[in-house]
Amino acid sequence: MAGSSAVSSTAPQSAQMRQLEMALDDIGATRSHKYIIFLVVCGVLFDVFEQNAVGLVGPLLQKQWGLNGTDIGLLNTITFIAAAIGRLGSGFLADRLGRRFMLNVNLAVFTFGAVLCALAPNYGVLLAARFIVGLGLGGEITTAVTMLAEFCSARLRGTAVGLINVGGGGLGNMLAPAFALAVFAIFPGDNAWRWLFACLVLPALFIVFYRRFVPETPRYLLSQGRVQEANQVLSMLAAGKLANGQYAYREYITADASASADETAPARKVQLKDIFTGGYARRTLAVGVASWMTFGAQLSVLTLMPTILVAQGYSITKSFVFTIVMQSGSLLGAITASALGYNFPRKRVLTVGAIAACLAGLAFGNFTSSVAMVLACGALFQFCVLTLNTSIWIFAPELYPTRMRGLGTSFLLALGTVGGAVSQLAAGKMFDLHGVAGMFGMIAVMYAIFAIAVQFAPETFGKSIDTHDAEQPAGA
């Protein structure tokens, strides 16, 4: 099993990791990278369809089972809670069993939950099925972020990870309603919601592709002392082939790095407390707070936007149309973050983006007297939010070395998921008490906190993700 082999200590790995960095820089971006990114992004696209599914089938469930708004809301809440658990669990296991293994496991869990949703005979079973779906959803996205970060060189990894959210937060949120409408058109009737969940079983096909074509990341293999396998993956990447293709083997990493006796002792397996040890505590807390703020703001707005627009005098139909138009900003934001990840330091993007999101939120709360202003301010706000969220996805896996990257990344993204669940309640209360201006005022404050928090994290742009000075308390 991948996670069972002893991990050699720092000095030989440092020498070999430097060799790995040089190899990835020399290899650059090949067809192999593009194929792997495409397969992973397609899987995440269906994840986002699943995240939107409850909202899309809600009216049908209310009609068929007599559910109320609280019942529908609980289905979403249980999914988010499970996603946070799934992210933590998947990150922990990915550091022990491998990224590729957990990507397949998460897809299998997600698919099993989707089948149960389609066959659910009552609300209780559907609630349990949504919990299972959430476990797979949260785990797959976190594993995908970690995996793509480890396949690419320092220059390319920001763009590669950013593309996950182009397919997810960008295209996924825009296309989810169209996907549902197509399913409802093909399978009309009271059970159309069952067919929607049934069609979301399609990602199970990606398990076949992942197992056949997507290899384990070379960083993880090297961290486990599996030098020959790491060289095989590097050779595959250089040749532009997928995992089952034919390619010439090249020894990019040598297996005879010298080390003193005390440096070759096996390292213990990672634990949750490790990401709060020494300098890692500062970066975990700083980016954890930032993740809570930005994902909390995003989910609050997504949940309440139709209600906000209706409160401003627009019909329900128009509110949905406006929401779809504003989601175009999400797609552009994710694309922009992916491009910025190639050219600009992480903290600069996050700081400027947070200030812009703060201003865009205040503008939406106070200057949306016309349709044009509603669409412009809404699209601008969504643009800023997805730029920040995608940049957090890029930033998170760069903060930890390979031995704890899965756990550290999953913890930061899980905090964002929990923040989204809690912030929705606070945003709803602010909306009830102080209207649109009060709610977006709260969101502006959240982004101000975000901008301050990221200043306490280290800059990672252009640096090796396995060269860290955070082992010592003063090295944050």
Coordinates of C-alpha atoms in Angstrom, one line a residue:
M1 CA 0.0 0.0 0.0
A2 CA 1.3 3.4 -0.9
G3 CA 1.1 4.8 2.6
S4 CA 2.8 1.9 4.3
S5 CA 6.4 2.6 3.3
A6 CA 8.7 4.5 5.6
V7 CA 9.4 8.1 4.7
S8 CA 13.1 9.0 4.7
S9 CA 14.0 12.2 6.5
T10 CA 14.8 15.7 5.4
A11 CA 18.3 15.7 3.9
P12 CA 18.0 13.1 1.2
Q13 CA 14.5 14.2 0.4
S14 CA 15.7 17.8 0.1
A15 CA 18.4 16.8 -2.4
Q16 CA 15.9 14.6 -4.3
M17 CA 13.2 17.2 -4.1
R18 CA 15.5 19.7 -5.7
Q19 CA 16.1 17.3 -8.5
L20 CA 12.3 16.9 -8.8
E21 CA 11.9 20.7 -9.0
M22 CA 14.5 20.9 -11.7
A23 CA 12.9 18.1 -13.6
L24 CA 9.4 19.7 -13.5
D25 CA 10.8 23.0 -14.6
D26 CA 12.6 21.3 -17.6
I27 CA 9.5 19.3 -18.5
G28 CA 7.2 22.3 -18.4
A29 CA 3.6 21.8 -19.6
T30 CA 3.0 18.8 -21.9
R31 CA 0.0 17.0 -23.3
S32 CA 0.1 14.7 -20.2
H33 CA -0.6 17.7 -18.0
K34 CA -3.4 18.9 -20.2
Y35 CA -5.1 15.4 -20.3
I36 CA -4.8 15.0 -16.5
I37 CA -6.2 18.6 -15.9
F38 CA -9.0 17.9 -18.3
L39 CA -10.1 14.7 -16.6
V40 CA -9.9 16.2 -13.1
V41 CA -11.8 19.3 -14.1
C42 CA -14.5 17.3 -15.7
G43 CA -15.0 15.4 -12.5
V44 CA -15.2 18.6 -10.5
L45 CA -17.7 20.0 -12.9
F46 CA -20.1 17.3 -12.0
D47 CA -19.4 17.9 -8.3
V48 CA -20.7 21.4 -8.7
F49 CA -23.8 20.1 -10.6
E50 CA -24.4 18.0 -7.6
Q51 CA -24.0 20.9 -5.2
N52 CA -26.7 22.8 -7.1
A53 CA -29.0 19.8 -7.3
V54 CA -31.0 20.3 -4.1
G55 CA -31.9 23.9 -5.0
L56 CA -32.9 22.8 -8.5
V57 CA -35.2 19.9 -7.4
G58 CA -36.5 21.7 -4.3
P59 CA -39.8 22.8 -5.8
L60 CA -40.5 19.2 -7.1
L61 CA -39.7 17.7 -3.7
Q62 CA -42.0 20.2 -2.0
K63 CA -44.8 19.3 -4.3
Q64 CA -44.4 15.5 -4.1
W65 CA -43.4 15.0 -0.5
G66 CA -45.0 18.2 1.1
L67 CA -41.7 19.5 2.3
N68 CA -41.2 23.0 3.6
G69 CA -38.3 25.5 3.1
T70 CA -36.6 24.3 6.3
D71 CA -36.6 20.7 5.1
I72 CA -35.0 21.8 1.8
G73 CA -32.5 23.9 3.6
L74 CA -31.5 21.0 5.9
L75 CA -30.7 18.9 2.8
N76 CA -28.1 21.6 1.8
T77 CA -26.8 22.0 5.4
I78 CA -26.2 18.3 5.8
T79 CA -24.3 18.3 2.5
F80 CA -22.0 21.1 3.6
I81 CA -21.4 19.5 7.0
A82 CA -20.5 16.2 5.3
A83 CA -18.3 18.1 2.8
A84 CA -16.2 19.5 5.6
I85 CA -15.8 16.1 7.2
G86 CA -15.0 14.6 3.8
R87 CA -12.3 17.2 3.2
L88 CA -10.6 16.6 6.5
G89 CA -10.8 12.8 6.2
S90 CA -9.7 12.7 2.6
G91 CA -6.8 15.0 3.2
F92 CA -5.6 12.9 6.1
L93 CA -5.9 9.7 4.1
A94 CA -4.3 11.2 1.0
D95 CA -1.1 11.8 2.9
R96 CA -1.1 8.2 3.9
L97 CA -2.6 6.3 1.0
G98 CA -1.9 8.5 -1.9
R99 CA -3.7 11.2 -4.0
R100 CA -4.7 9.0 -6.8
F101 CA -6.2 6.4 -4.5
M102 CA -8.3 8.9 -2.7
L103 CA -9.5 10.6 -5.9
N104 CA -11.0 7.3 -6.9
V105 CA -12.4 6.6 -3.4
N106 CA -14.1 10.0 -3.3
L107 CA -15.7 9.5 -6.7
A108 CA -17.0 6.1 -5.7
V109 CA -18.5 7.6 -2.5
F110 CA -20.0 10.5 -4.4
T111 CA -21.6 8.1 -7.0
F112 CA -23.0 5.8 -4.3
G113 CA -24.7 8.7 -2.7
A114 CA -26.1 9.9 -6.0
V115 CA -27.6 6.4 -6.5
L116 CA -29.2 6.6 -3.1
C117 CA -30.6 10.0 -3.8
A118 CA -32.3 8.8 -7.0
L119 CA -33.8 5.8 -5.3
A120 CA -34.7 7.5 -1.9
P121 CA -38.2 6.3 -0.8
N122 CA -38.6 9.1 1.7
Y123 CA -37.1 12.3 3.2
G124 CA -35.0 10.5 5.8
V125 CA -33.2 8.3 3.3
L126 CA -32.6 11.3 1.0
L127 CA -31.1 13.2 4.0
A128 CA -28.7 10.3 4.6
A129 CA -27.9 10.1 0.9
R130 CA -27.0 13.8 0.8
F131 CA -24.6 13.2 3.7
I132 CA -22.9 10.5 1.8
V133 CA -22.8 12.7 -1.3
G134 CA -21.2 15.5 0.7
L135 CA -18.4 13.2 2.0
G136 CA -17.4 12.4 -1.6
L137 CA -17.8 16.0 -2.9
G138 CA -15.6 17.6 -0.2
G139 CA -13.0 14.9 -0.5
E140 CA -12.7 15.0 -4.3
I141 CA -12.3 18.7 -4.6
T142 CA -9.6 18.8 -1.9
T143 CA -7.7 15.9 -3.5
A144 CA -7.9 17.4 -6.9
V145 CA -6.4 20.7 -5.7
T146 CA -3.5 18.9 -4.0
M147 CA -3.0 16.6 -6.9
L148 CA -2.7 19.2 -9.6
A149 CA -0.4 21.3 -7.5
E150 CA 2.0 18.4 -7.2
F151 CA 2.1 17.5 -10.9
C152 CA 3.3 21.0 -12.0
S153 CA 6.3 23.2 -11.8
A154 CA 6.4 26.2 -9.5
R155 CA 5.5 28.5 -12.4
L156 CA 2.6 26.4 -13.8
R157 CA 0.9 25.1 -10.7
G158 CA -1.1 28.2 -10.0
T159 CA -2.7 28.1 -13.4
A160 CA -3.3 24.3 -13.2
V161 CA -5.0 24.5 -9.8
G162 CA -7.0 27.6 -10.9
L163 CA -8.5 25.7 -13.8
I164 CA -10.3 23.5 -11.3
N165 CA -12.4 26.4 -10.2
V166 CA -12.9 27.5 -13.8
G167 CA -14.6 24.2 -14.4
G168 CA -16.3 24.2 -11.0
G169 CA -17.2 27.6 -9.6
G170 CA -17.2 29.1 -13.1
L171 CA -18.7 26.8 -15.7
G172 CA -20.4 24.5 -13.1
N173 CA -22.5 27.2 -11.5
M174 CA -23.5 28.6 -14.9
L175 CA -24.3 25.3 -16.5
A176 CA -26.0 23.5 -13.6
P177 CA -29.5 25.1 -14.3
A178 CA -29.1 24.2 -18.0
F179 CA -28.2 20.6 -17.2
A180 CA -31.2 20.3 -14.9
L181 CA -33.5 21.8 -17.5
A182 CA -32.2 19.3 -20.1
V183 CA -32.8 16.4 -17.8
F184 CA -36.3 17.6 -16.9
A185 CA -37.1 18.0 -20.6
I186 CA -36.1 14.5 -21.4
F187 CA -37.6 12.9 -18.3
P188 CA -40.7 15.1 -17.4
G189 CA -43.1 14.3 -14.6
D190 CA -43.2 14.0 -10.8
N191 CA -40.1 11.8 -10.8
A192 CA -38.0 14.2 -12.8
W193 CA -35.9 14.9 -9.7
R194 CA -35.0 11.2 -9.5
W195 CA -33.7 11.3 -13.0
L196 CA -31.6 14.3 -12.3
F197 CA -29.8 12.5 -9.4
A198 CA -29.5 9.4 -11.6
C199 CA -27.8 11.4 -14.3
L200 CA -25.3 12.6 -11.7
V201 CA -24.1 9.0 -11.4
L202 CA -22.2 9.6 -14.7
P203 CA -19.0 10.7 -13.0
A204 CA -18.5 7.1 -12.0
L205 CA -17.2 6.7 -15.5
F206 CA -14.3 8.9 -14.6
I207 CA -13.1 6.3 -12.1
V208 CA -12.2 4.1 -15.1
F209 CA -10.3 6.9 -16.7
Y210 CA -8.5 7.9 -13.4
R211 CA -7.4 4.4 -12.7
R212 CA -6.2 3.8 -16.3
F213 CA -4.7 7.2 -17.2
V214 CA -3.9 9.3 -14.2
P215 CA -0.8 8.3 -12.2
E216 CA 0.2 9.1 -8.7
T217 CA 1.9 12.4 -8.3
P218 CA 5.7 12.3 -8.4
R219 CA 6.0 14.4 -5.2
Y220 CA 3.9 11.9 -3.2
L221 CA 5.9 8.9 -4.6
L222 CA 9.2 10.6 -3.8
S223 CA 8.0 11.5 -0.3
Q224 CA 7.4 7.7 0.2
G225 CA 10.8 6.8 -1.0
R226 CA 9.5 5.3 -4.3
V227 CA 12.1 6.9 -6.5
Q228 CA 11.8 4.6 -9.5
E229 CA 8.0 5.2 -9.7
A230 CA 8.5 8.9 -9.4
N231 CA 11.0 8.8 -12.3
Q232 CA 8.4 6.7 -14.3
V233 CA 5.8 9.4 -13.8
L234 CA 8.2 12.2 -14.7
S235 CA 9.2 10.3 -17.9
M236 CA 5.5 9.9 -18.8
L237 CA 4.9 13.7 -18.3
A238 CA 8.0 14.5 -20.4
A239 CA 6.8 12.2 -23.2
G240 CA 3.3 13.7 -23.2
K241 CA 1.8 10.3 -22.6
L242 CA -0.9 9.1 -20.2
A243 CA -0.2 6.4 -17.6
N244 CA -0.8 3.4 -19.9
G245 CA 1.2 4.7 -22.8
Q246 CA 4.7 3.8 -24.1
Y247 CA 7.5 6.1 -23.2
A248 CA 11.2 6.1 -22.6
Y249 CA 12.3 5.8 -19.0
R250 CA 14.7 8.5 -17.7
E251 CA 16.3 8.8 -14.3
Y252 CA 15.5 12.3 -13.3
I253 CA 16.0 11.6 -9.6
T254 CA 18.9 9.6 -8.2
A255 CA 18.3 7.2 -5.4
D256 CA 21.7 7.6 -3.7
A257 CA 21.4 11.0 -2.1
S258 CA 23.9 11.1 0.8
A259 CA 22.6 11.7 4.4
S260 CA 23.9 11.4 7.9
A261 CA 22.7 8.6 10.1
D262 CA 20.3 10.7 12.1
E263 CA 18.7 12.0 8.8
T264 CA 17.7 8.6 7.6
A265 CA 15.4 7.7 10.5
P266 CA 11.8 7.1 9.4
A267 CA 9.5 10.1 9.9
R268 CA 6.3 9.6 11.8
K269 CA 3.0 9.8 10.1
V270 CA 1.4 13.2 9.9
Q271 CA -1.2 14.3 12.5
L272 CA -3.6 17.2 12.7
K273 CA -1.5 18.9 15.3
D274 CA 1.4 19.1 12.8
I275 CA -0.2 21.9 10.9
F276 CA -0.3 23.9 14.2
T277 CA 3.3 23.2 15.1
G278 CA 6.1 25.9 14.8
G279 CA 5.7 28.2 11.9
Y280 CA 2.9 26.2 10.3
A281 CA 0.5 27.5 13.0
R282 CA 0.7 31.0 11.8
R283 CA 0.1 30.2 8.1
T284 CA -2.7 27.8 9.1
L285 CA -4.5 30.3 11.2
A286 CA -4.0 33.2 8.8
V287 CA -5.2 31.4 5.6
G288 CA -7.8 29.6 7.7
V289 CA -9.4 32.9 8.7
A290 CA -9.2 34.1 5.1
S291 CA -10.8 30.9 3.8
W292 CA -13.7 31.2 6.3
M293 CA -14.3 34.8 5.2
T294 CA -14.3 34.4 1.5
F295 CA -16.2 31.1 1.2
G296 CA -18.7 32.3 3.8
A297 CA -19.3 35.5 1.8
Q298 CA -19.7 33.6 -1.4
L299 CA -22.2 31.0 -0.1
S300 CA -24.2 33.7 1.8
V301 CA -24.7 35.6 -1.4
L302 CA -25.5 32.6 -3.6
T303 CA -28.1 31.4 -1.1
L304 CA -29.8 34.8 -0.5
M305 CA -29.4 36.4 -4.0
P306 CA -32.9 35.4 -5.3
T307 CA -34.4 36.6 -2.0
I308 CA -32.5 39.9 -2.2
L309 CA -33.6 40.5 -5.8
V310 CA -37.3 39.8 -4.9
A311 CA -37.0 42.2 -2.0
Q312 CA -35.8 44.8 -4.4
G313 CA -39.0 44.4 -6.4
Y314 CA -38.1 41.9 -9.1
S315 CA -40.1 38.9 -9.9
I316 CA -38.9 35.4 -9.0
T317 CA -38.4 34.6 -12.7
K318 CA -36.3 37.7 -13.2
S319 CA -34.3 37.0 -10.1
F320 CA -33.2 33.6 -11.5
V321 CA -32.4 35.2 -14.9
F322 CA -30.4 37.9 -13.2
T323 CA -28.6 35.4 -11.0
I324 CA -27.5 33.4 -14.1
V325 CA -26.2 36.6 -15.8
M326 CA -24.3 37.6 -12.7
Q327 CA -22.7 34.2 -12.6
S328 CA -20.8 35.1 -15.8
G329 CA -18.7 37.2 -13.4
S330 CA -17.8 33.9 -11.6
L331 CA -16.5 32.3 -14.7
L332 CA -14.4 35.4 -15.6
G333 CA -13.1 35.6 -12.0
A334 CA -11.9 31.9 -12.0
I335 CA -10.2 32.4 -15.4
T336 CA -8.6 35.6 -14.2
A337 CA -7.3 33.9 -11.0
S338 CA -5.8 31.1 -13.1
A339 CA -4.0 33.6 -15.3
L340 CA -2.9 35.7 -12.3
G341 CA -1.5 32.5 -10.6
Y342 CA 1.0 32.3 -13.4
N343 CA 2.2 35.9 -13.2
F344 CA 1.7 37.5 -9.8
P345 CA 2.5 36.8 -6.1
R346 CA -0.3 35.2 -4.2
K347 CA -0.6 37.7 -1.4
R348 CA -0.7 40.6 -3.8
V349 CA -3.6 39.0 -5.7
L350 CA -5.4 38.2 -2.5
T351 CA -5.0 41.6 -0.9
V352 CA -6.0 43.6 -4.0
G353 CA -8.9 41.2 -4.7
A354 CA -10.2 41.5 -1.1
I355 CA -10.2 45.3 -1.3
A356 CA -12.1 45.1 -4.7
A357 CA -14.6 42.6 -3.2
C358 CA -15.2 44.9 -0.3
L359 CA -15.9 47.8 -2.6
A360 CA -18.1 45.7 -4.9
G361 CA -20.1 44.4 -2.0
L362 CA -20.7 48.0 -0.7
A363 CA -21.7 49.0 -4.3
F364 CA -24.3 46.2 -4.5
G365 CA -25.7 47.0 -1.1
N366 CA -26.2 50.7 -1.9
F367 CA -26.2 51.5 -5.6
T368 CA -28.5 48.9 -7.3
S369 CA -31.5 51.2 -8.1
S370 CA -31.7 50.0 -11.7
V371 CA -31.5 46.7 -13.6
A372 CA -28.2 47.7 -15.2
M373 CA -26.7 48.5 -11.8
V374 CA -27.9 45.2 -10.3
L375 CA -26.4 43.2 -13.1
A376 CA -23.1 45.2 -13.2
C377 CA -22.6 45.3 -9.4
G378 CA -23.6 41.6 -9.1
A379 CA -21.3 40.4 -11.8
L380 CA -18.4 42.5 -10.5
F381 CA -18.9 41.1 -7.0
Q382 CA -19.0 37.5 -8.3
F383 CA -15.9 38.2 -10.3
C384 CA -14.0 39.4 -7.2
V385 CA -15.3 36.5 -5.1
L386 CA -14.3 33.8 -7.6
T387 CA -10.9 35.4 -8.1
L388 CA -10.3 35.2 -4.4
N389 CA -11.7 31.7 -3.9
T390 CA -9.7 30.3 -6.8
S391 CA -6.6 32.1 -5.5
I392 CA -7.1 30.5 -2.1
W393 CA -7.2 27.1 -3.8
I394 CA -3.9 27.9 -5.5
F395 CA -2.4 29.2 -2.3
A396 CA -3.4 26.4 0.2
P397 CA -1.4 23.5 -1.2
E398 CA 1.7 25.7 -1.5
L399 CA 1.8 26.3 2.3
Y400 CA 2.7 22.8 3.3
P401 CA 5.4 20.2 2.4
T402 CA 4.3 17.0 0.7
R403 CA 4.2 14.9 3.9
M404 CA 1.3 17.1 5.2
R405 CA 0.0 18.9 2.1
G406 CA -3.2 16.8 1.8
L407 CA -4.1 17.4 5.5
G408 CA -3.2 21.1 5.5
T409 CA -5.0 21.9 2.3
S410 CA -8.1 20.0 3.4
F411 CA -8.2 21.7 6.7
L412 CA -8.1 25.2 5.1
L413 CA -10.8 24.3 2.6
A414 CA -12.9 22.6 5.3
L415 CA -12.8 25.8 7.3
G416 CA -14.2 27.6 4.3
T417 CA -17.0 25.1 4.1
V418 CA -17.9 25.5 7.8
G419 CA -17.6 29.2 7.4
G420 CA -20.1 29.1 4.5
A421 CA -22.7 27.2 6.6
V422 CA -22.3 29.6 9.6
S423 CA -22.1 32.8 7.6
Q424 CA -25.3 32.1 5.8
L425 CA -27.1 32.3 9.1
A426 CA -25.5 35.6 10.1
A427 CA -26.1 37.1 6.6
G428 CA -29.7 36.1 6.8
K429 CA -30.1 37.7 10.2
M430 CA -28.4 40.9 8.9
F431 CA -30.7 41.0 5.9
D432 CA -33.8 40.6 8.1
L433 CA -32.6 43.4 10.5
H434 CA -30.9 45.9 8.2
G435 CA -31.8 44.9 4.6
V436 CA -29.5 44.6 1.6
A437 CA -27.1 47.4 2.7
G438 CA -26.7 45.8 6.1
M439 CA -26.0 42.3 4.7
F440 CA -23.4 43.5 2.2
G441 CA -21.9 45.8 4.9
M442 CA -21.2 42.6 6.9
I443 CA -19.7 41.0 3.8
A444 CA -17.5 44.1 3.3
V445 CA -16.2 43.7 6.8
M446 CA -15.5 40.0 6.2
Y447 CA -13.3 40.9 3.2
A448 CA -11.5 43.6 5.3
I449 CA -10.7 40.8 7.8
F450 CA -9.6 38.6 4.9
A451 CA -7.2 41.3 3.6
I452 CA -5.6 41.7 7.0
A453 CA -5.3 37.9 7.7
V454 CA -3.4 37.0 4.5
Q455 CA -0.6 39.5 5.5
F456 CA 0.4 37.0 8.2
A457 CA 1.0 34.1 5.7
P458 CA 4.3 33.6 3.7
E459 CA 4.6 34.4 0.0
T460 CA 4.9 31.2 -2.0
F461 CA 4.9 32.4 -5.6
G462 CA 7.7 30.9 -7.7
K463 CA 9.0 28.9 -4.8
S464 CA 9.4 25.2 -4.3
I465 CA 6.5 23.7 -2.4
D466 CA 8.8 21.4 -0.6
T467 CA 11.3 24.0 0.6
H468 CA 9.9 25.3 3.8
D469 CA 11.3 27.3 6.7
A470 CA 8.2 26.7 8.9
E471 CA 9.7 23.8 10.8
Q472 CA 11.0 26.4 13.3
P473 CA 8.6 28.5 15.3
A474 CA 10.2 31.8 14.0
G475 CA 10.0 30.7 10.4
A476 CA 6.4 31.6 9.6

